[in-house]
Coordinates of C-alpha atoms in Angstrom, one line a residue:
Chain A
M179 CA 97.8 123.7 181.0
W180 CA 99.8 121.8 178.5
I181 CA 102.5 119.2 178.8
Y182 CA 104.9 118.5 175.9
E183 CA 105.5 115.1 174.5
K184 CA 108.9 114.9 172.8
R185 CA 107.8 113.3 169.5
L186 CA 106.0 114.2 166.3
Q187 CA 102.4 113.0 165.8
Y188 CA 103.5 111.6 162.4
P189 CA 107.2 110.9 161.8
V190 CA 109.0 113.4 159.5
N191 CA 112.3 112.3 157.9
I192 CA 113.2 114.4 154.9
K193 CA 116.6 113.6 153.4
K194 CA 116.8 116.1 150.5
K195 CA 117.1 119.8 151.1
C196 CA 114.7 122.0 149.1
P197 CA 114.2 125.7 150.1
K198 CA 111.6 126.1 147.4
T199 CA 109.4 123.4 149.0
A200 CA 110.0 124.9 152.4
Q201 CA 108.8 128.3 151.2
L202 CA 105.5 126.7 150.0
I203 CA 104.7 124.5 153.0
I204 CA 105.5 127.3 155.4
T205 CA 102.1 128.7 154.8
Q206 CA 100.7 125.8 156.8
Y207 CA 103.0 126.9 159.6
G208 CA 101.9 130.5 159.8
G209 CA 99.6 131.3 156.9
P210 CA 95.9 132.2 157.0
D211 CA 94.8 128.6 156.8
G212 CA 97.7 127.1 158.6
E213 CA 98.1 125.0 161.8
L214 CA 99.0 127.9 164.1
G215 CA 95.9 129.8 163.2
A216 CA 93.8 126.7 163.5
S217 CA 95.1 126.0 167.0
M218 CA 94.6 129.6 168.2
R219 CA 91.1 129.7 166.7
Y220 CA 89.9 126.6 168.4
L221 CA 91.6 127.2 171.7
S222 CA 90.2 130.8 171.8
Q223 CA 86.6 129.7 170.8
R224 CA 86.3 127.2 173.7
Y225 CA 85.2 129.8 176.3
V226 CA 81.8 130.5 174.9
M227 CA 81.1 126.9 173.8
P228 CA 77.9 125.9 175.8
I229 CA 78.2 122.1 175.6
D230 CA 80.8 119.7 177.1
E231 CA 81.2 117.8 173.8
G232 CA 82.1 121.0 172.1
K233 CA 84.5 122.2 174.9
A234 CA 86.3 118.8 174.7
L235 CA 86.5 118.8 170.9
L236 CA 87.8 122.4 170.6
T237 CA 90.4 121.6 173.3
D238 CA 91.5 118.4 171.7
V239 CA 91.5 119.5 168.1
G240 CA 93.2 122.8 169.1
T241 CA 95.9 120.7 170.8
E242 CA 96.3 118.3 167.9
E243 CA 96.8 121.4 165.6
L244 CA 99.7 122.4 167.8
G245 CA 101.2 119.0 167.0
H246 CA 100.6 119.7 163.3
F247 CA 102.3 123.1 163.7
E248 CA 105.3 121.2 165.1
M249 CA 105.3 118.7 162.2
I250 CA 105.4 121.5 159.6
G251 CA 108.1 123.3 161.6
A252 CA 110.2 120.1 161.5
M253 CA 109.6 119.8 157.8
V254 CA 110.7 123.4 157.1
R255 CA 113.8 122.8 159.2
Q256 CA 114.8 119.6 157.5
L257 CA 114.2 121.2 154.0
T258 CA 116.5 124.2 154.8
R259 CA 119.1 122.8 157.2
G260 CA 122.7 123.5 156.0
L261 CA 121.7 125.4 152.8
T262 CA 124.6 126.9 150.9
K263 CA 124.6 130.4 149.4
E264 CA 124.2 128.8 145.9
E265 CA 121.2 126.7 147.0
I266 CA 119.6 129.8 148.5
V267 CA 120.1 131.9 145.4
T268 CA 119.1 129.2 142.9
A269 CA 115.8 128.6 144.7
G270 CA 115.0 132.3 145.1
F271 CA 115.1 131.8 148.9
E272 CA 117.1 135.1 149.6
P273 CA 114.1 137.2 150.8
F274 CA 113.4 134.7 153.5
Y275 CA 117.1 134.3 154.3
V276 CA 117.7 138.0 154.8
E277 CA 114.8 138.3 157.3
H278 CA 115.1 135.0 159.2
G279 CA 118.4 133.2 158.2
L280 CA 117.7 129.5 158.4
G281 CA 115.2 130.1 161.3
V282 CA 111.6 128.9 161.1
F283 CA 109.2 131.8 161.1
P284 CA 105.4 131.7 160.9
Q285 CA 104.4 133.3 157.6
N286 CA 102.4 132.5 154.5
A287 CA 104.0 131.3 151.2
G288 CA 104.2 134.9 150.0
G289 CA 106.2 136.1 153.1
A290 CA 103.5 137.9 155.2
G291 CA 103.9 137.1 158.9
F292 CA 101.3 135.3 160.9
N293 CA 98.1 137.3 161.5
A294 CA 95.3 136.6 163.9
A295 CA 93.0 138.5 161.7
A296 CA 92.7 135.4 159.6
F297 CA 90.5 133.8 162.1
Q298 CA 87.6 134.7 164.4
S299 CA 86.3 134.0 167.9
K300 CA 82.9 135.5 167.4
G301 CA 81.2 134.7 170.7
D302 CA 78.5 132.8 169.0
P303 CA 79.1 129.0 169.0
I304 CA 77.0 128.3 165.9
T305 CA 78.9 131.0 163.9
D306 CA 82.2 129.7 165.3
L307 CA 81.4 126.1 164.3
Y308 CA 80.6 127.2 160.8
E309 CA 83.9 129.0 160.7
D310 CA 85.7 125.9 162.0
M311 CA 84.2 123.7 159.3
A312 CA 85.2 126.3 156.6
A313 CA 88.7 126.5 158.1
E314 CA 89.1 122.7 157.8
Q315 CA 88.0 122.9 154.2
K316 CA 90.4 125.8 153.5
A317 CA 93.3 123.8 155.0
R318 CA 92.3 120.7 153.0
S319 CA 92.4 122.8 149.8
T320 CA 95.9 124.2 150.7
Y321 CA 97.2 120.7 151.4
E322 CA 95.8 119.5 148.0
Y323 CA 97.5 122.4 146.2
L324 CA 100.8 121.6 148.0
L325 CA 100.5 117.9 147.1
K326 CA 100.2 119.0 143.4
M327 CA 103.3 121.2 143.6
I328 CA 105.7 118.9 145.4
D329 CA 107.4 115.7 144.2
D330 CA 109.5 114.5 147.2
P331 CA 107.7 111.4 148.7
D332 CA 109.3 112.3 152.1
V333 CA 107.4 115.5 152.0
L334 CA 104.2 114.2 150.4
E335 CA 103.6 111.5 152.9
P336 CA 103.2 113.7 156.0
L337 CA 101.2 116.2 153.9
R338 CA 98.7 113.6 152.9
F339 CA 98.3 112.6 156.5
L340 CA 97.6 116.2 157.5
R341 CA 95.1 116.5 154.7
A342 CA 93.2 113.5 156.0
R343 CA 93.0 115.1 159.5
E344 CA 91.2 118.1 158.0
I345 CA 88.4 115.8 156.8
V346 CA 88.1 114.1 160.2
H347 CA 88.0 117.4 162.0
F348 CA 85.4 118.8 159.6
Q349 CA 83.2 115.8 160.4
R350 CA 83.6 116.2 164.2
F351 CA 82.8 120.0 164.1
G352 CA 79.7 119.2 162.0
E353 CA 78.6 116.7 164.6
V354 CA 79.0 119.3 167.4
L355 CA 77.1 121.9 165.3
E356 CA 74.3 119.4 165.2
K357 CA 74.3 118.9 169.0
V358 CA 74.5 122.6 169.8
R359 CA 71.6 123.3 167.5
D360 CA 69.5 120.5 169.0
R361 CA 70.1 121.6 172.5
F362 CA 69.4 125.2 172.0
A363 CA 66.7 124.8 169.4
S364 CA 64.2 127.5 170.4
T365 CA 66.1 130.4 171.9
N366 CA 69.2 132.4 171.2
V367 CA 71.0 132.2 174.5
F368 CA 74.4 132.9 173.3
T369 CA 74.7 136.6 172.9
F370 CA 73.8 137.9 176.3
Chain B
M177 CA 68.6 114.3 150.7
Y178 CA 65.9 116.5 152.3
D179 CA 64.7 115.3 155.7
K180 CA 61.6 116.6 157.2
N181 CA 63.5 117.6 160.4
M182 CA 65.9 119.8 158.4
K183 CA 65.4 123.5 158.4
L184 CA 66.1 126.1 155.8
A185 CA 69.2 128.2 156.1
Q186 CA 71.1 125.5 158.0
S187 CA 73.8 123.0 156.8
Y188 CA 74.0 119.5 158.0
V189 CA 76.7 116.9 158.5
P190 CA 75.5 113.3 159.1
I191 CA 76.3 111.9 162.5
Q192 CA 78.9 109.1 162.2
K193 CA 78.1 105.7 163.7
F194 CA 80.8 103.8 165.5
E195 CA 81.7 101.1 163.0
K196 CA 84.7 99.7 161.2
I197 CA 88.0 100.9 162.6
Y198 CA 91.5 100.2 161.5
S199 CA 94.5 98.6 163.2
A200 CA 96.9 101.2 164.7
I201 CA 99.3 100.7 161.8
D202 CA 96.7 101.4 159.2
S203 CA 95.2 104.3 161.2
L204 CA 98.5 106.2 161.0
K205 CA 98.8 105.3 157.4
E206 CA 95.3 106.5 156.5
G207 CA 95.3 109.6 158.7
T208 CA 92.2 108.3 160.6
A209 CA 91.1 105.3 162.7
F210 CA 87.8 105.2 160.9
E211 CA 87.3 103.4 157.6
G212 CA 84.3 105.5 156.7
L213 CA 86.3 108.7 157.0
A214 CA 89.3 107.4 155.1
K215 CA 86.8 106.5 152.3
A216 CA 85.4 110.0 152.5
A217 CA 88.9 111.4 152.2
K218 CA 89.5 109.4 149.1
E219 CA 86.2 109.7 147.3
N220 CA 84.5 112.8 148.2
Y221 CA 87.2 115.4 148.2
T222 CA 90.3 114.6 146.2
P223 CA 90.8 115.7 142.7
S224 CA 92.1 112.7 140.7
S225 CA 95.5 114.3 140.1
V226 CA 96.3 114.2 143.8
M227 CA 95.3 110.6 144.2
G228 CA 97.6 109.7 141.3
V229 CA 100.6 110.7 143.4
K230 CA 102.6 107.6 144.2
I231 CA 103.9 107.5 147.7
P232 CA 106.3 104.6 148.6
D233 CA 106.0 103.1 152.0
R234 CA 108.7 104.6 154.2
A235 CA 108.0 102.4 157.1
S236 CA 111.5 100.8 157.0
T237 CA 113.2 104.2 157.3
I238 CA 111.5 105.0 160.6
D239 CA 112.7 103.7 163.9
S240 CA 110.3 100.9 164.7
E241 CA 109.8 101.7 168.4
L242 CA 109.0 105.3 167.5
K243 CA 106.7 104.1 164.8
A244 CA 104.7 101.9 167.2
L245 CA 104.4 104.7 169.6
C246 CA 103.1 107.1 166.9
E247 CA 100.6 104.4 165.7
Y248 CA 99.0 103.7 169.1
G249 CA 99.2 107.3 170.1
F250 CA 97.4 108.4 166.9
K251 CA 94.7 105.7 167.0
A252 CA 94.0 106.7 170.6
L253 CA 93.8 110.3 169.7
D254 CA 91.4 109.8 166.8
L255 CA 89.2 107.6 169.0
Q256 CA 89.2 110.3 171.6
L257 CA 87.9 112.9 169.2
F258 CA 85.0 110.5 168.5
I259 CA 84.4 110.0 172.2
D260 CA 84.4 113.8 172.8
V261 CA 81.4 114.0 170.6
N262 CA 79.9 110.7 171.6
P263 CA 80.7 110.4 175.3
D264 CA 78.2 107.5 175.8
C265 CA 79.5 105.2 173.1
V266 CA 80.7 102.2 175.2
E267 CA 82.2 100.4 172.2
A268 CA 84.4 103.4 171.3
I269 CA 85.5 103.8 174.9
E270 CA 86.5 100.1 175.1
K271 CA 88.6 100.4 171.9
Y272 CA 90.1 103.6 173.3
N273 CA 91.1 102.0 176.6
E274 CA 92.6 99.0 174.8
T275 CA 94.6 101.3 172.5
V276 CA 95.8 103.5 175.4
E277 CA 97.2 100.4 177.2
L278 CA 99.2 99.4 174.1
Y279 CA 100.3 103.0 173.8
K280 CA 101.6 103.0 177.4
K281 CA 103.6 99.8 176.7
A282 CA 105.1 101.2 173.5
K283 CA 106.0 104.4 175.4
E284 CA 107.9 102.5 178.1
V285 CA 109.8 100.6 175.4
Y286 CA 110.7 103.8 173.5
E287 CA 111.7 105.7 176.6
R288 CA 114.1 103.0 177.7
K289 CA 115.9 103.5 174.4
A290 CA 115.5 107.2 173.7
G291 CA 115.1 108.8 177.1
A292 CA 112.1 110.5 178.7
L293 CA 109.4 111.8 176.5
R294 CA 108.1 114.3 179.0
S295 CA 110.0 116.5 181.4
F296 CA 107.2 117.2 183.9
V297 CA 105.8 115.2 186.8
C298 CA 104.1 112.7 184.6
G299 CA 107.3 111.7 182.9
S300 CA 107.5 107.9 183.2
S301 CA 111.3 107.5 182.9
D302 CA 113.3 106.9 186.1
N303 CA 115.6 109.7 185.2
N304 CA 113.7 112.6 183.7
F305 CA 116.9 114.6 183.0
D306 CA 117.6 112.5 179.9
Y307 CA 114.7 114.4 178.5
I308 CA 117.1 117.0 177.2
K309 CA 119.1 114.6 175.1
S310 CA 119.2 114.8 171.3
P311 CA 117.7 113.9 168.9
W312 CA 114.8 116.3 169.2
P313 CA 111.8 115.5 167.0
W314 CA 112.9 117.9 164.2
D315 CA 116.6 116.8 164.2

Protein backbone atom coordinates (compact mmCIF):
# COMPACT_ATOMS: atom_id res chain seq x y z
CA MET A 1 0.00 0.00 0.00
CA TRP A 2 0.98 3.62 -0.10
CA ILE A 3 0.95 6.40 2.47
CA TYR A 4 0.89 10.03 1.44
CA GLU A 5 3.37 12.55 2.80
CA LYS A 6 2.05 16.07 2.49
CA ARG A 7 5.01 17.79 0.85
CA LEU A 8 6.68 17.92 -2.54
CA GLN A 9 9.95 16.07 -3.09
CA TYR A 10 11.48 19.34 -4.32
CA PRO A 11 9.87 22.68 -3.41
CA VAL A 12 7.87 24.42 -6.13
CA ASN A 13 7.09 28.10 -5.77
CA ILE A 14 6.18 29.75 -9.07
CA LYS A 15 5.19 33.38 -8.74
CA LYS A 16 4.39 34.29 -12.36
CA LYS A 17 1.43 32.82 -14.22
CA CYS A 18 2.21 31.45 -17.69
CA PRO A 19 -0.34 29.22 -19.45
CA LYS A 20 2.06 28.70 -22.36
CA THR A 21 4.65 27.13 -20.05
CA ALA A 22 1.94 25.05 -18.37
CA GLN A 23 0.91 23.66 -21.74
CA LEU A 24 4.49 22.56 -22.42
CA ILE A 25 5.41 21.02 -19.08
CA ILE A 26 2.08 19.19 -18.83
CA THR A 27 3.57 16.53 -21.10
CA GLN A 28 5.68 15.44 -18.14
CA TYR A 29 2.42 15.05 -16.20
CA GLY A 30 0.54 12.86 -18.66
CA GLY A 31 2.54 12.58 -21.88
CA PRO A 32 4.26 9.49 -23.34
CA ASP A 33 7.56 10.10 -21.52
CA GLY A 34 5.98 11.72 -18.47
CA GLU A 35 6.02 10.89 -14.78
CA LEU A 36 2.62 9.20 -14.63
CA GLY A 37 3.59 6.74 -17.35
CA ALA A 38 6.96 6.18 -15.70
CA SER A 39 5.35 5.34 -12.37
CA MET A 40 2.76 2.99 -13.91
CA ARG A 41 5.46 1.29 -15.98
CA TYR A 42 7.73 0.49 -13.04
CA LEU A 43 4.99 -0.43 -10.61
CA SER A 44 3.45 -2.77 -13.20
CA GLN A 45 6.74 -4.40 -14.18
CA ARG A 46 7.57 -5.40 -10.59
CA TYR A 47 5.57 -8.61 -10.61
CA VAL A 48 7.82 -10.59 -12.94
CA MET A 49 11.11 -9.16 -11.64
CA PRO A 50 13.02 -12.22 -10.39
CA ILE A 51 15.54 -10.58 -8.01
CA ASP A 52 14.97 -8.67 -4.79
CA GLU A 53 17.20 -5.77 -5.80
CA GLY A 54 15.03 -5.27 -8.87
CA LYS A 55 11.74 -5.56 -6.98
CA ALA A 56 12.93 -2.94 -4.49
CA LEU A 57 14.22 -0.60 -7.17
CA LEU A 58 11.08 -0.76 -9.35
CA THR A 59 8.97 -0.13 -6.24
CA ASP A 60 11.03 2.78 -4.98
CA VAL A 61 11.58 4.45 -8.34
CA GLY A 62 7.90 3.92 -9.23
CA THR A 63 7.03 5.63 -5.97
CA GLU A 64 9.47 8.48 -6.55
CA GLU A 65 7.91 9.04 -9.99
CA LEU A 66 4.53 9.58 -8.31
CA GLY A 67 6.23 12.32 -6.31
CA HIS A 68 7.46 13.82 -9.58
CA PHE A 69 3.94 13.57 -11.01
CA GLU A 70 2.79 15.63 -8.04
CA MET A 71 5.56 18.21 -8.57
CA ILE A 72 4.57 18.75 -12.21
CA GLY A 73 0.90 18.95 -11.19
CA ALA A 74 1.78 21.64 -8.65
CA MET A 75 3.74 23.53 -11.30
CA VAL A 76 0.87 23.43 -13.79
CA ARG A 77 -1.50 24.65 -11.07
CA GLN A 78 0.74 27.54 -10.07
CA LEU A 79 1.25 28.56 -13.71
CA THR A 80 -2.51 28.66 -14.42
CA ARG A 81 -4.10 29.70 -11.12
CA GLY A 82 -6.42 32.70 -11.55
CA LEU A 83 -5.91 33.17 -15.30
CA THR A 84 -8.05 35.85 -16.92
CA LYS A 85 -9.83 35.46 -20.25
CA GLU A 86 -7.31 37.77 -21.84
CA GLU A 87 -4.35 35.76 -20.55
CA ILE A 88 -5.94 32.55 -21.82
CA VAL A 89 -6.59 33.96 -25.28
CA THR A 90 -3.18 35.62 -25.63
CA ALA A 91 -1.38 32.38 -24.79
CA GLY A 92 -3.56 30.23 -27.05
CA PHE A 93 -4.66 28.27 -23.99
CA GLU A 94 -8.36 28.16 -25.08
CA PRO A 95 -8.38 24.53 -26.30
CA PHE A 96 -7.20 23.31 -22.89
CA TYR A 97 -9.57 25.69 -21.10
CA VAL A 98 -12.71 24.54 -22.89
CA GLU A 99 -11.95 20.90 -22.07
CA HIS A 100 -10.61 21.22 -18.53
CA GLY A 101 -11.11 24.79 -17.28
CA LEU A 102 -8.24 25.49 -14.95
CA GLY A 103 -8.10 21.86 -13.83
CA VAL A 104 -4.97 19.75 -14.19
CA PHE A 105 -5.41 16.92 -16.70
CA PRO A 106 -2.85 14.26 -17.71
CA GLN A 107 -2.11 14.93 -21.36
CA ASN A 108 0.83 15.59 -23.66
CA ALA A 109 1.86 19.03 -24.90
CA GLY A 110 -0.31 18.58 -27.99
CA GLY A 111 -3.45 17.85 -25.95
CA ALA A 112 -3.74 14.04 -26.31
CA GLY A 113 -4.80 12.40 -23.05
CA PHE A 114 -2.67 9.97 -21.06
CA ASN A 115 -2.29 6.64 -22.81
CA ALA A 116 -0.91 3.46 -21.23
CA ALA A 117 0.08 2.30 -24.72
CA ALA A 118 3.16 4.52 -24.36
CA PHE A 119 4.74 1.96 -22.04
CA GLN A 120 5.12 -1.78 -21.74
CA SER A 121 5.09 -4.48 -19.12
CA LYS A 122 6.48 -7.25 -21.27
CA GLY A 123 6.80 -10.11 -18.80
CA ASP A 124 10.52 -10.39 -19.56
CA PRO A 125 12.69 -8.60 -16.98
CA ILE A 126 15.60 -8.01 -19.38
CA THR A 127 13.31 -6.47 -21.97
CA ASP A 128 11.57 -4.42 -19.28
CA LEU A 129 14.88 -3.09 -17.94
CA TYR A 130 15.99 -2.02 -21.42
CA GLU A 131 12.68 -0.23 -21.76
CA ASP A 132 13.19 1.45 -18.38
CA MET A 133 16.62 2.71 -19.38
CA ALA A 134 15.22 4.01 -22.67
CA ALA A 135 12.33 5.63 -20.79
CA GLU A 136 14.73 7.51 -18.50
CA GLN A 137 16.62 8.78 -21.55
CA LYS A 138 13.41 9.90 -23.26
CA ALA A 139 12.33 11.78 -20.14
CA ARG A 140 15.80 13.37 -19.89
CA SER A 141 15.55 14.59 -23.50
CA THR A 142 12.08 16.02 -22.81
CA TYR A 143 13.37 17.90 -19.77
CA GLU A 144 16.26 19.27 -21.83
CA TYR A 145 13.88 20.49 -24.55
CA LEU A 146 11.71 22.11 -21.87
CA LEU A 147 14.75 23.79 -20.29
CA LYS A 148 15.55 25.34 -23.68
CA MET A 149 12.01 26.65 -24.22
CA ILE A 150 11.41 28.16 -20.78
CA ASP A 151 12.90 31.29 -19.15
CA ASP A 152 11.35 31.54 -15.67
CA PRO A 153 13.96 30.45 -13.07
CA ASP A 154 11.16 29.31 -10.71
CA VAL A 155 10.18 26.76 -13.37
CA LEU A 156 13.71 25.91 -14.54
CA GLU A 157 15.01 24.96 -11.13
CA PRO A 158 12.61 22.07 -10.40
CA LEU A 159 12.90 20.92 -14.04
CA ARG A 160 16.66 20.68 -13.72
CA PHE A 161 16.26 18.66 -10.56
CA LEU A 162 13.90 16.28 -12.35
CA ARG A 163 16.31 15.95 -15.27
CA ALA A 164 19.09 14.88 -12.90
CA ARG A 165 16.83 12.17 -11.46
CA GLU A 166 16.45 10.59 -14.90
CA ILE A 167 20.21 10.08 -15.04
CA VAL A 168 20.35 8.53 -11.57
CA HIS A 169 17.49 6.17 -12.38
CA PHE A 170 19.14 5.17 -15.67
CA GLN A 171 22.26 4.17 -13.75
CA ARG A 172 20.29 2.12 -11.21
CA PHE A 173 18.27 0.27 -13.85
CA GLY A 174 21.53 -0.47 -15.69
CA GLU A 175 22.96 -1.96 -12.51
CA VAL A 176 19.92 -4.17 -11.99
CA LEU A 177 20.12 -5.28 -15.64
CA GLU A 178 23.67 -6.39 -14.92
CA LYS A 179 22.57 -8.34 -11.85
CA VAL A 180 19.63 -10.06 -13.53
CA ARG A 181 21.85 -11.06 -16.43
CA ASP A 182 24.53 -12.42 -14.07
CA ARG A 183 22.11 -14.46 -12.06
CA PHE A 184 20.32 -16.01 -14.99
CA ALA A 185 23.23 -16.30 -17.34
CA SER A 186 22.57 -19.66 -18.95
CA THR A 187 18.85 -20.21 -19.17
CA ASN A 188 15.83 -18.26 -20.15
CA VAL A 189 13.62 -18.86 -17.13
CA PHE A 190 11.37 -15.88 -17.58
CA THR A 191 8.84 -16.75 -20.16
CA PHE A 192 7.28 -19.88 -18.73
CA MET B 1 36.06 -0.26 -23.67
CA TYR B 2 35.64 -3.93 -24.65
CA ASP B 3 36.02 -6.28 -21.70
CA LYS B 4 36.52 -10.01 -22.26
CA ASN B 5 33.47 -10.74 -20.09
CA MET B 6 31.24 -8.67 -22.28
CA LYS B 7 29.05 -10.39 -24.81
CA LEU B 8 27.79 -9.32 -28.18
CA ALA B 9 24.26 -7.95 -28.43
CA GLN B 10 24.18 -6.67 -24.85
CA SER B 11 24.58 -3.18 -23.46
CA TYR B 12 26.42 -2.48 -20.25
CA VAL B 13 26.30 0.16 -17.52
CA PRO B 14 29.28 0.31 -15.16
CA ILE B 15 28.44 -0.60 -11.56
CA GLN B 16 28.81 2.45 -9.34
CA LYS B 17 31.10 2.21 -6.32
CA PHE B 18 30.04 3.89 -3.10
CA GLU B 19 32.22 6.97 -2.92
CA LYS B 20 31.95 10.71 -2.54
CA ILE B 21 28.51 11.83 -1.45
CA TYR B 22 27.15 15.33 -0.93
CA SER B 23 25.71 17.05 2.12
CA ALA B 24 21.91 17.02 2.24
CA ILE B 25 21.82 20.65 1.06
CA ASP B 26 23.96 19.96 -1.99
CA SER B 27 22.19 16.66 -2.72
CA LEU B 28 18.88 18.47 -3.25
CA LYS B 29 20.59 21.18 -5.25
CA GLU B 30 22.32 18.69 -7.57
CA GLY B 31 19.42 16.25 -7.86
CA THR B 32 21.53 13.38 -6.47
CA ALA B 33 23.51 12.50 -3.35
CA PHE B 34 26.35 11.14 -5.50
CA GLU B 35 29.10 13.37 -6.85
CA GLY B 36 29.88 10.93 -9.63
CA LEU B 37 26.32 10.97 -10.94
CA ALA B 38 26.06 14.76 -10.69
CA LYS B 39 29.22 14.93 -12.78
CA ALA B 40 27.72 12.51 -15.31
CA ALA B 41 24.60 14.67 -15.45
CA LYS B 42 26.71 17.71 -16.28
CA GLU B 43 29.31 16.26 -18.62
CA ASN B 44 27.94 13.30 -20.45
CA TYR B 45 24.49 14.35 -21.37
CA THR B 46 23.80 18.02 -21.45
CA PRO B 47 24.02 20.12 -24.58
CA SER B 48 25.94 23.28 -23.77
CA SER B 49 22.90 25.47 -24.38
CA VAL B 50 21.12 23.91 -21.40
CA MET B 51 24.08 24.30 -19.11
CA GLY B 52 24.24 27.99 -20.01
CA VAL B 53 20.89 28.62 -18.31
CA LYS B 54 21.52 30.73 -15.23
CA ILE B 55 19.42 29.71 -12.30
CA PRO B 56 19.56 31.94 -9.20
CA ASP B 57 19.54 30.30 -5.80
CA ARG B 58 15.97 30.44 -4.54
CA ALA B 59 16.89 29.08 -1.14
CA SER B 60 15.77 32.26 0.62
CA THR B 61 12.27 32.08 -0.85
CA ILE B 62 11.53 28.65 0.61
CA ASP B 63 10.45 28.07 4.17
CA SER B 64 13.63 26.92 5.94
CA GLU B 65 12.02 24.10 7.97
CA LEU B 66 10.43 22.68 4.83
CA LYS B 67 13.70 23.02 2.95
CA ALA B 68 15.60 21.03 5.60
CA LEU B 69 12.94 18.32 5.48
CA CYS B 70 13.20 18.10 1.68
CA GLU B 71 17.00 17.98 1.86
CA TYR B 72 17.28 15.14 4.37
CA GLY B 73 14.33 13.30 2.84
CA PHE B 74 15.86 13.49 -0.60
CA LYS B 75 19.35 12.45 0.43
CA ALA B 76 17.88 9.44 2.27
CA LEU B 77 15.82 8.51 -0.80
CA ASP B 78 18.76 8.65 -3.18
CA LEU B 79 20.86 6.54 -0.78
CA GLN B 80 17.99 4.09 -0.56
CA LEU B 81 17.97 3.56 -4.33
CA PHE B 82 21.69 2.78 -4.10
CA ILE B 83 21.07 0.33 -1.26
CA ASP B 84 18.23 -1.36 -3.18
CA VAL B 85 20.82 -2.37 -5.75
CA ASN B 86 23.71 -2.84 -3.27
CA PRO B 87 22.03 -4.28 -0.16
CA ASP B 88 25.37 -5.36 1.33
CA CYS B 89 27.10 -1.99 1.24
CA VAL B 90 27.63 -1.25 4.95
CA GLU B 91 29.01 2.20 4.29
CA ALA B 92 25.91 3.26 2.37
CA ILE B 93 23.61 1.83 5.03
CA GLU B 94 25.44 3.80 7.75
CA LYS B 95 25.04 7.04 5.79
CA TYR B 96 21.42 6.18 5.15
CA ASN B 97 20.66 5.59 8.84
CA GLU B 98 22.40 8.83 9.77
CA THR B 99 20.38 10.75 7.21
CA VAL B 100 17.09 9.17 8.26
CA GLU B 101 17.68 10.27 11.87
CA LEU B 102 18.23 13.86 10.71
CA TYR B 103 15.13 13.57 8.54
CA LYS B 104 13.02 12.44 11.49
CA LYS B 105 14.16 15.41 13.56
CA ALA B 106 13.46 17.83 10.72
CA LYS B 107 10.02 16.24 10.31
CA GLU B 108 9.15 16.81 13.96
CA VAL B 109 10.20 20.45 13.75
CA TYR B 110 8.21 21.00 10.57
CA GLU B 111 5.10 19.23 11.87
CA ARG B 112 5.04 21.38 15.01
CA LYS B 113 4.79 24.38 12.75
CA ALA B 114 2.74 23.17 9.79
CA GLY B 115 0.66 20.27 11.15
CA ALA B 116 0.79 16.54 10.46
CA LEU B 117 2.46 15.41 7.26
CA ARG B 118 0.64 12.08 7.23
CA SER B 119 -2.97 11.27 8.00
CA PHE B 120 -2.55 7.57 8.65
CA VAL B 121 -1.39 5.60 11.73
CA CYS B 122 2.22 6.50 11.21
CA GLY B 123 1.50 10.23 11.50
CA SER B 124 3.82 11.58 14.14
CA SER B 125 1.80 14.61 15.20
CA ASP B 126 -0.25 14.47 18.43
CA ASN B 127 -3.25 15.66 16.55
CA ASN B 128 -3.50 14.08 13.10
CA PHE B 129 -6.57 16.10 12.23
CA ASP B 130 -4.47 19.16 11.52
CA TYR B 131 -3.38 17.18 8.47
CA ILE B 132 -6.23 18.71 6.47
CA LYS B 133 -5.10 22.30 7.05
CA SER B 134 -3.91 24.45 4.14
CA PRO B 135 -1.50 25.12 2.62
CA TRP B 136 -1.33 21.93 0.60
CA PRO B 137 1.88 21.35 -1.34
CA TRP B 138 0.58 22.89 -4.57
CA ASP B 139 -0.99 25.99 -2.96
